[in-house]
Amino acid sequence: MKISPSVLACDFTKMGEEIVKVSNAGVDMIHLDIMDGNFVPNISFGPAIVKSLRKKTSLPFETHLMITNPLNYISEFIESGADIITFHLESDSNTMKTIEKIKSLKKKAGLSIKPKTPPKSLFPYLKYLDLVLIMTVEPGFGGQKFMENQLYKTTVLKQEIIRQNLSTLIEIDGGVNTNTIKVINSYPIDICVSGTCIFESDNINQTVKFLKLGGKF
Ligand code: DX5
Ligand code: ZN
């Protein structure tokens, strides 16, 4: 299991050190939650922060854009150092144009759905995407309860990915911790985002290792 820590849960007074800490713990990428106070009720941080964090690790940066008009900000986040740009199907931007923009700048494209959006709405885009991100909480805040009833979406998507002979990765985000990882591990999931569980752990190295092994030591 690949693990992508969400820095939303880190100590914002020392984000750089926090990123170095998780990078050294063996995570696979860094998840940066971008919120605009419009698409979701919360505001987090923007491209300037992403840019300054870029110097702290060589791991891929995954920006999860929870913003109303992602298409308008693709270039800016890529210039700031994003390697993977994940945006929402429910946003106002044209989905195909947004994917094409990311691809034209030679970066990886991800598309995410909120809990109320059915998985089949992603089917037409699968062949253009590097990953799909299934939200297992309502986007907006860290530390929420895991919605186990979203996991079936990963099975539905995996079947379609196989049917179309693609290699699109499946990622989940929200409420992933050392308990929920056990049920998660029985679904076709490639990457787990985890914020609170990692940054509030008193042994980050062990927690990351445990999550990577799918809850089995
Ligand atoms: C929610 C964000 C998540 C969140 C995950 O809107 O997209 O990335 O920070 O945090 P935890 O692991 O605390 O649920
Ligand atoms: Zn996220």
PDB file of C-alpha atoms and ligand atoms in Angstrom:
ATOM      1  CA  MET A   1       0.000   0.000   0.000  1.00  0.00           C
ATOM      2  CA  LYS A   2       1.336   3.419  -0.919  1.00  0.00           C
ATOM      3  CA  ILE A   3       0.900   6.095   1.751  1.00  0.00           C
ATOM      4  CA  SER A   4       0.408   9.794   1.103  1.00  0.00           C
ATOM      5  CA  PRO A   5       0.363  11.893   4.297  1.00  0.00           C
ATOM      6  CA  SER A   6      -1.956  14.916   4.264  1.00  0.00           C
ATOM      7  CA  VAL A   7      -0.057  17.872   5.690  1.00  0.00           C
ATOM      8  CA  LEU A   8      -3.372  19.469   6.650  1.00  0.00           C
ATOM      9  CA  ALA A   9      -2.902  17.669   9.961  1.00  0.00           C
ATOM     10  CA  CYS A  10       0.689  18.787  10.599  1.00  0.00           C
ATOM     11  CA  ASP A  11       1.939  21.576  12.845  1.00  0.00           C
ATOM     12  CA  PHE A  12       1.639  24.603  10.534  1.00  0.00           C
ATOM     13  CA  THR A  13       4.311  26.516  12.456  1.00  0.00           C
ATOM     14  CA  LYS A  14       6.892  23.996  11.203  1.00  0.00           C
ATOM     15  CA  MET A  15       5.551  22.518   7.981  1.00  0.00           C
ATOM     16  CA  GLY A  16       9.024  22.087   6.482  1.00  0.00           C
ATOM     17  CA  GLU A  17      10.287  19.963   9.363  1.00  0.00           C
ATOM     18  CA  GLU A  18       7.066  17.946   9.373  1.00  0.00           C
ATOM     19  CA  ILE A  19       7.534  17.115   5.691  1.00  0.00           C
ATOM     20  CA  VAL A  20      11.116  16.030   6.272  1.00  0.00           C
ATOM     21  CA  LYS A  21       9.928  13.848   9.156  1.00  0.00           C
ATOM     22  CA  VAL A  22       7.311  11.967   7.110  1.00  0.00           C
ATOM     23  CA  SER A  23       9.639  11.724   4.114  1.00  0.00           C
ATOM     24  CA  ASN A  24      12.179   9.974   6.333  1.00  0.00           C
ATOM     25  CA  ALA A  25       9.469   7.617   7.597  1.00  0.00           C
ATOM     26  CA  GLY A  26       9.137   6.044   4.141  1.00  0.00           C
ATOM     27  CA  VAL A  27       5.959   7.572   2.744  1.00  0.00           C
ATOM     28  CA  ASP A  28       5.484   7.479  -1.022  1.00  0.00           C
ATOM     29  CA  MET A  29       4.330  11.027  -1.751  1.00  0.00           C
ATOM     30  CA  ILE A  30       3.064  14.160  -0.005  1.00  0.00           C
ATOM     31  CA  HIS A  31      -0.647  15.116  -0.125  1.00  0.00           C
ATOM     32  CA  LEU A  32      -1.358  18.847  -0.159  1.00  0.00           C
ATOM     33  CA  ASP A  33      -5.002  19.793   0.466  1.00  0.00           C
ATOM     34  CA  ILE A  34      -5.904  23.043  -1.256  1.00  0.00           C
ATOM     35  CA  MET A  35      -9.230  24.538  -0.097  1.00  0.00           C
ATOM     36  CA  ASP A  36     -10.792  27.791  -1.268  1.00  0.00           C
ATOM     37  CA  GLY A  37     -13.627  28.362   1.212  1.00  0.00           C
ATOM     38  CA  ASN A  38     -16.112  28.034  -1.646  1.00  0.00           C
ATOM     39  CA  PHE A  39     -15.982  24.486  -3.019  1.00  0.00           C
ATOM     40  CA  VAL A  40     -15.544  23.398   0.599  1.00  0.00           C
ATOM     41  CA  PRO A  41     -16.299  25.429   3.744  1.00  0.00           C
ATOM     42  CA  ASN A  42     -12.646  25.538   4.846  1.00  0.00           C
ATOM     43  CA  ILE A  43      -9.588  27.514   3.639  1.00  0.00           C
ATOM     44  CA  SER A  44      -6.127  25.938   3.785  1.00  0.00           C
ATOM     45  CA  PHE A  45      -3.147  27.294   1.822  1.00  0.00           C
ATOM     46  CA  GLY A  46      -2.134  28.118  -1.726  1.00  0.00           C
ATOM     47  CA  PRO A  47       0.696  27.843  -4.266  1.00  0.00           C
ATOM     48  CA  ALA A  48       3.195  30.013  -2.321  1.00  0.00           C
ATOM     49  CA  ILE A  49       3.236  27.486   0.517  1.00  0.00           C
ATOM     50  CA  VAL A  50       3.525  24.585  -1.930  1.00  0.00           C
ATOM     51  CA  LYS A  51       6.501  26.309  -3.532  1.00  0.00           C
ATOM     52  CA  SER A  52       8.356  26.835  -0.273  1.00  0.00           C
ATOM     53  CA  LEU A  53       7.698  23.245   0.836  1.00  0.00           C
ATOM     54  CA  ARG A  54       9.048  21.944  -2.486  1.00  0.00           C
ATOM     55  CA  LYS A  55      12.643  22.434  -1.297  1.00  0.00           C
ATOM     56  CA  LYS A  56      12.143  20.104   1.663  1.00  0.00           C
ATOM     57  CA  THR A  57      11.729  16.735  -0.085  1.00  0.00           C
ATOM     58  CA  SER A  58      12.212  15.054  -3.427  1.00  0.00           C
ATOM     59  CA  LEU A  59       9.028  12.977  -3.009  1.00  0.00           C
ATOM     60  CA  PRO A  60       6.206  13.613  -5.489  1.00  0.00           C
ATOM     61  CA  PHE A  61       3.785  16.368  -4.481  1.00  0.00           C
ATOM     62  CA  GLU A  62       0.142  15.559  -4.966  1.00  0.00           C
ATOM     63  CA  THR A  63      -2.093  18.639  -4.824  1.00  0.00           C
ATOM     64  CA  HIS A  64      -5.713  17.823  -4.013  1.00  0.00           C
ATOM     65  CA  LEU A  65      -7.606  20.822  -5.341  1.00  0.00           C
ATOM     66  CA  MET A  66     -10.865  21.325  -3.440  1.00  0.00           C
ATOM     67  CA  ILE A  67     -11.540  24.546  -5.296  1.00  0.00           C
ATOM     68  CA  THR A  68     -14.401  25.753  -7.499  1.00  0.00           C
ATOM     69  CA  ASN A  69     -12.336  26.564 -10.604  1.00  0.00           C
ATOM     70  CA  PRO A  70      -9.337  24.224 -10.730  1.00  0.00           C
ATOM     71  CA  LEU A  71      -8.635  24.919 -14.423  1.00  0.00           C
ATOM     72  CA  ASN A  72      -7.664  28.507 -13.554  1.00  0.00           C
ATOM     73  CA  TYR A  73      -4.944  27.349 -11.146  1.00  0.00           C
ATOM     74  CA  ILE A  74      -3.308  24.365 -12.883  1.00  0.00           C
ATOM     75  CA  SER A  75      -0.283  26.282 -14.208  1.00  0.00           C
ATOM     76  CA  GLU A  76       0.297  27.985 -10.898  1.00  0.00           C
ATOM     77  CA  PHE A  77       0.346  24.768  -8.891  1.00  0.00           C
ATOM     78  CA  ILE A  78       2.595  23.076 -11.433  1.00  0.00           C
ATOM     79  CA  GLU A  79       5.016  26.032 -11.346  1.00  0.00           C
ATOM     80  CA  SER A  80       4.994  25.691  -7.558  1.00  0.00           C
ATOM     81  CA  GLY A  81       6.168  22.094  -7.820  1.00  0.00           C
ATOM     82  CA  ALA A  82       3.100  19.838  -8.011  1.00  0.00           C
ATOM     83  CA  ASP A  83       3.724  16.498  -9.745  1.00  0.00           C
ATOM     84  CA  ILE A  84       0.174  15.171  -9.529  1.00  0.00           C
ATOM     85  CA  ILE A  85      -2.850  17.455  -9.783  1.00  0.00           C
ATOM     86  CA  THR A  86      -6.076  15.973  -8.485  1.00  0.00           C
ATOM     87  CA  PHE A  87      -9.275  17.971  -8.877  1.00  0.00           C
ATOM     88  CA  HIS A  88     -12.974  17.332  -8.340  1.00  0.00           C
ATOM     89  CA  LEU A  89     -15.506  16.121 -10.860  1.00  0.00           C
ATOM     90  CA  GLU A  90     -18.041  18.278  -8.960  1.00  0.00           C
ATOM     91  CA  SER A  91     -16.044  21.483  -9.574  1.00  0.00           C
ATOM     92  CA  ASP A  92     -17.185  24.122 -12.086  1.00  0.00           C
ATOM     93  CA  SER A  93     -14.284  23.579 -14.510  1.00  0.00           C
ATOM     94  CA  ASN A  94     -14.754  21.524 -17.659  1.00  0.00           C
ATOM     95  CA  THR A  95     -13.376  18.098 -16.730  1.00  0.00           C
ATOM     96  CA  MET A  96     -11.780  17.199 -20.072  1.00  0.00           C
ATOM     97  CA  LYS A  97     -10.228  20.650 -20.530  1.00  0.00           C
ATOM     98  CA  THR A  98      -8.750  20.466 -17.032  1.00  0.00           C
ATOM     99  CA  ILE A  99      -7.266  17.009 -17.646  1.00  0.00           C
ATOM    100  CA  GLU A 100      -5.856  18.196 -20.994  1.00  0.00           C
ATOM    101  CA  LYS A 101      -4.283  21.228 -19.352  1.00  0.00           C
ATOM    102  CA  ILE A 102      -2.522  19.066 -16.744  1.00  0.00           C
ATOM    103  CA  LYS A 103      -1.356  16.646 -19.430  1.00  0.00           C
ATOM    104  CA  SER A 104      -0.137  19.438 -21.715  1.00  0.00           C
ATOM    105  CA  LEU A 105       2.188  20.481 -18.876  1.00  0.00           C
ATOM    106  CA  LYS A 106       3.423  16.857 -18.609  1.00  0.00           C
ATOM    107  CA  LYS A 107       2.110  16.186 -15.121  1.00  0.00           C
ATOM    108  CA  LYS A 108      -0.070  13.439 -13.704  1.00  0.00           C
ATOM    109  CA  ALA A 109      -3.826  13.954 -13.520  1.00  0.00           C
ATOM    110  CA  GLY A 110      -6.179  12.700 -10.830  1.00  0.00           C
ATOM    111  CA  LEU A 111      -9.940  13.067 -10.580  1.00  0.00           C
ATOM    112  CA  SER A 112     -11.802  12.896  -7.279  1.00  0.00           C
ATOM    113  CA  ILE A 113     -15.418  12.309  -6.274  1.00  0.00           C
ATOM    114  CA  LYS A 114     -17.265  13.301  -3.116  1.00  0.00           C
ATOM    115  CA  PRO A 115     -19.287  10.710  -1.150  1.00  0.00           C
ATOM    116  CA  LYS A 116     -22.590  11.439  -2.923  1.00  0.00           C
ATOM    117  CA  THR A 117     -21.168  11.084  -6.445  1.00  0.00           C
ATOM    118  CA  PRO A 118     -21.518   7.630  -8.042  1.00  0.00           C
ATOM    119  CA  PRO A 119     -18.348   5.852  -9.219  1.00  0.00           C
ATOM    120  CA  LYS A 120     -19.618   5.343 -12.765  1.00  0.00           C
ATOM    121  CA  SER A 121     -19.460   9.106 -13.329  1.00  0.00           C
ATOM    122  CA  LEU A 122     -15.663   8.619 -13.496  1.00  0.00           C
ATOM    123  CA  PHE A 123     -15.828   5.924 -16.215  1.00  0.00           C
ATOM    124  CA  PRO A 124     -15.640   8.239 -19.268  1.00  0.00           C
ATOM    125  CA  TYR A 125     -12.441   9.847 -17.947  1.00  0.00           C
ATOM    126  CA  LEU A 126     -10.543   6.782 -16.722  1.00  0.00           C
ATOM    127  CA  LYS A 127      -8.459   6.369 -19.851  1.00  0.00           C
ATOM    128  CA  TYR A 128      -7.095   9.916 -19.555  1.00  0.00           C
ATOM    129  CA  LEU A 129      -6.266   9.736 -15.849  1.00  0.00           C
ATOM    130  CA  ASP A 130      -3.307   8.568 -13.783  1.00  0.00           C
ATOM    131  CA  LEU A 131      -5.434   8.157 -10.689  1.00  0.00           C
ATOM    132  CA  VAL A 132      -8.913   8.405  -9.232  1.00  0.00           C
ATOM    133  CA  LEU A 133      -9.432   9.652  -5.688  1.00  0.00           C
ATOM    134  CA  ILE A 134     -12.414   8.366  -3.749  1.00  0.00           C
ATOM    135  CA  MET A 135     -13.323  10.560  -0.791  1.00  0.00           C
ATOM    136  CA  THR A 136     -14.072   8.544   2.331  1.00  0.00           C
ATOM    137  CA  VAL A 137     -15.168  11.689   4.211  1.00  0.00           C
ATOM    138  CA  GLU A 138     -16.937  14.864   3.039  1.00  0.00           C
ATOM    139  CA  PRO A 139     -14.055  17.032   1.821  1.00  0.00           C
ATOM    140  CA  GLY A 140     -13.198  20.086   3.897  1.00  0.00           C
ATOM    141  CA  PHE A 141     -11.664  18.940   7.151  1.00  0.00           C
ATOM    142  CA  GLY A 142      -9.165  16.455   8.542  1.00  0.00           C
ATOM    143  CA  GLY A 143      -9.925  14.176  11.463  1.00  0.00           C
ATOM    144  CA  GLN A 144     -13.391  13.038  10.363  1.00  0.00           C
ATOM    145  CA  LYS A 145     -14.915   9.574  10.726  1.00  0.00           C
ATOM    146  CA  PHE A 146     -14.120   7.077   7.949  1.00  0.00           C
ATOM    147  CA  MET A 147     -17.079   6.301   5.653  1.00  0.00           C
ATOM    148  CA  GLU A 148     -16.758   2.580   5.084  1.00  0.00           C
ATOM    149  CA  ASN A 149     -19.807   2.665   2.803  1.00  0.00           C
ATOM    150  CA  GLN A 150     -17.651   4.360   0.125  1.00  0.00           C
ATOM    151  CA  LEU A 151     -15.272   1.433  -0.303  1.00  0.00           C
ATOM    152  CA  TYR A 152     -17.506  -0.429  -2.787  1.00  0.00           C
ATOM    153  CA  LYS A 153     -16.639   2.355  -5.270  1.00  0.00           C
ATOM    154  CA  THR A 154     -13.068   1.087  -5.461  1.00  0.00           C
ATOM    155  CA  THR A 155     -14.290  -2.365  -6.530  1.00  0.00           C
ATOM    156  CA  VAL A 156     -16.601  -0.873  -9.165  1.00  0.00           C
ATOM    157  CA  LEU A 157     -13.766   1.264 -10.525  1.00  0.00           C
ATOM    158  CA  LYS A 158     -11.226  -1.543 -10.481  1.00  0.00           C
ATOM    159  CA  GLN A 159     -13.519  -3.733 -12.582  1.00  0.00           C
ATOM    160  CA  GLU A 160     -13.892  -0.955 -15.135  1.00  0.00           C
ATOM    161  CA  ILE A 161     -10.135  -0.209 -15.130  1.00  0.00           C
ATOM    162  CA  ILE A 162      -9.468  -3.885 -15.870  1.00  0.00           C
ATOM    163  CA  ARG A 163     -12.240  -4.002 -18.487  1.00  0.00           C
ATOM    164  CA  GLN A 164     -10.669  -1.053 -20.309  1.00  0.00           C
ATOM    165  CA  ASN A 165      -7.187  -2.549 -19.838  1.00  0.00           C
ATOM    166  CA  LEU A 166      -5.864   0.552 -18.058  1.00  0.00           C
ATOM    167  CA  SER A 167      -3.399   1.126 -15.234  1.00  0.00           C
ATOM    168  CA  THR A 168      -5.240   3.979 -13.475  1.00  0.00           C
ATOM    169  CA  LEU A 169      -4.426   3.971  -9.760  1.00  0.00           C
ATOM    170  CA  ILE A 170      -7.109   4.018  -7.065  1.00  0.00           C
ATOM    171  CA  GLU A 171      -6.605   6.268  -4.047  1.00  0.00           C
ATOM    172  CA  ILE A 172      -8.800   6.962  -1.025  1.00  0.00           C
ATOM    173  CA  ASP A 173      -8.791  10.016   1.259  1.00  0.00           C
ATOM    174  CA  GLY A 174     -10.257  10.641   4.699  1.00  0.00           C
ATOM    175  CA  GLY A 175     -10.368   8.795   7.996  1.00  0.00           C
ATOM    176  CA  VAL A 176      -7.582   6.346   7.166  1.00  0.00           C
ATOM    177  CA  ASN A 177      -5.952   5.166  10.389  1.00  0.00           C
ATOM    178  CA  THR A 178      -4.430   2.085  12.026  1.00  0.00           C
ATOM    179  CA  ASN A 179      -7.918   0.615  12.619  1.00  0.00           C
ATOM    180  CA  THR A 180      -9.640   1.412   9.314  1.00  0.00           C
ATOM    181  CA  ILE A 181      -6.600   0.256   7.299  1.00  0.00           C
ATOM    182  CA  LYS A 182      -7.603  -3.366   7.963  1.00  0.00           C
ATOM    183  CA  VAL A 183     -10.881  -3.228   6.034  1.00  0.00           C
ATOM    184  CA  ILE A 184      -9.307  -0.901   3.462  1.00  0.00           C
ATOM    185  CA  ASN A 185      -6.677  -3.535   2.774  1.00  0.00           C
ATOM    186  CA  SER A 186      -9.297  -5.971   1.455  1.00  0.00           C
ATOM    187  CA  TYR A 187     -10.255  -3.566  -1.372  1.00  0.00           C
ATOM    188  CA  PRO A 188      -8.366  -2.799  -4.604  1.00  0.00           C
ATOM    189  CA  ILE A 189      -6.699   0.378  -3.341  1.00  0.00           C
ATOM    190  CA  ASP A 190      -3.234   1.514  -4.414  1.00  0.00           C
ATOM    191  CA  ILE A 191      -2.759   4.684  -2.342  1.00  0.00           C
ATOM    192  CA  CYS A 192      -4.131   5.832   1.024  1.00  0.00           C
ATOM    193  CA  VAL A 193      -4.084   9.456   2.117  1.00  0.00           C
ATOM    194  CA  SER A 194      -3.748   9.779   5.877  1.00  0.00           C
ATOM    195  CA  GLY A 195      -3.423  12.981   7.904  1.00  0.00           C
ATOM    196  CA  THR A 196      -4.385  12.931  11.559  1.00  0.00           C
ATOM    197  CA  CYS A 197      -3.272   9.349  12.172  1.00  0.00           C
ATOM    198  CA  ILE A 198       0.263  10.029  10.899  1.00  0.00           C
ATOM    199  CA  PHE A 199       0.904  13.514  12.247  1.00  0.00           C
ATOM    200  CA  GLU A 200      -0.587  12.790  15.663  1.00  0.00           C
ATOM    201  CA  SER A 201       1.299   9.532  16.047  1.00  0.00           C
ATOM    202  CA  ASP A 202       4.011   9.416  18.681  1.00  0.00           C
ATOM    203  CA  ASN A 203       5.924   6.975  16.490  1.00  0.00           C
ATOM    204  CA  ILE A 204       5.543   8.154  12.917  1.00  0.00           C
ATOM    205  CA  ASN A 205       7.983   5.600  11.483  1.00  0.00           C
ATOM    206  CA  GLN A 206       6.053   2.693  12.965  1.00  0.00           C
ATOM    207  CA  THR A 207       2.655   4.098  12.044  1.00  0.00           C
ATOM    208  CA  VAL A 208       3.706   4.590   8.419  1.00  0.00           C
ATOM    209  CA  LYS A 209       5.154   1.083   8.309  1.00  0.00           C
ATOM    210  CA  PHE A 210       1.943  -0.376   9.752  1.00  0.00           C
ATOM    211  CA  LEU A 211      -0.247   1.467   7.235  1.00  0.00           C
ATOM    212  CA  LYS A 212       2.024   0.443   4.345  1.00  0.00           C
ATOM    213  CA  LEU A 213       1.652  -3.196   5.350  1.00  0.00           C
ATOM    214  CA  GLY A 214      -2.133  -2.785   5.327  1.00  0.00           C
ATOM    215  CA  GLY A 215      -2.470  -3.140   9.086  1.00  0.00           C
ATOM    216  CA  LYS A 216      -0.390  -6.292   9.402  1.00  0.00           C
ATOM    217  CA  PHE A 217       2.977  -6.416  11.093  1.00  0.00           C
TER     218      PHE A 217
HETATM  219  C1  DX5 B   1     -10.266  16.246   3.548  1.00  0.00           C
HETATM  220  C2  DX5 B   1      -8.869  16.139   2.973  1.00  0.00           C
HETATM  221  C3  DX5 B   1      -8.088  14.992   3.514  1.00  0.00           C
HETATM  222  C4  DX5 B   1      -7.886  15.021   4.985  1.00  0.00           C
HETATM  223  C5  DX5 B   1      -7.418  13.700   5.483  1.00  0.00           C
HETATM  224  O1  DX5 B   1     -10.947  17.250   2.897  1.00  0.00           O
HETATM  225  O2  DX5 B   1      -8.945  15.975   1.584  1.00  0.00           O
HETATM  226  O3  DX5 B   1      -6.864  14.856   2.810  1.00  0.00           O
HETATM  227  O4  DX5 B   1      -7.006  16.027   5.387  1.00  0.00           O
HETATM  228  O5  DX5 B   1      -7.234  13.803   6.841  1.00  0.00           O
HETATM  229  P1  DX5 B   1      -7.562  12.622   7.870  1.00  0.00           P
HETATM  230  O6  DX5 B   1      -6.617  11.515   7.564  1.00  0.00           O
HETATM  231  O7  DX5 B   1      -7.327  13.277   9.169  1.00  0.00           O
HETATM  232  O8  DX5 B   1      -9.004  12.221   7.660  1.00  0.00           O
HETATM  233 ZN    ZN B   2      -7.129  15.370   0.471  1.00  0.00          ZN
END
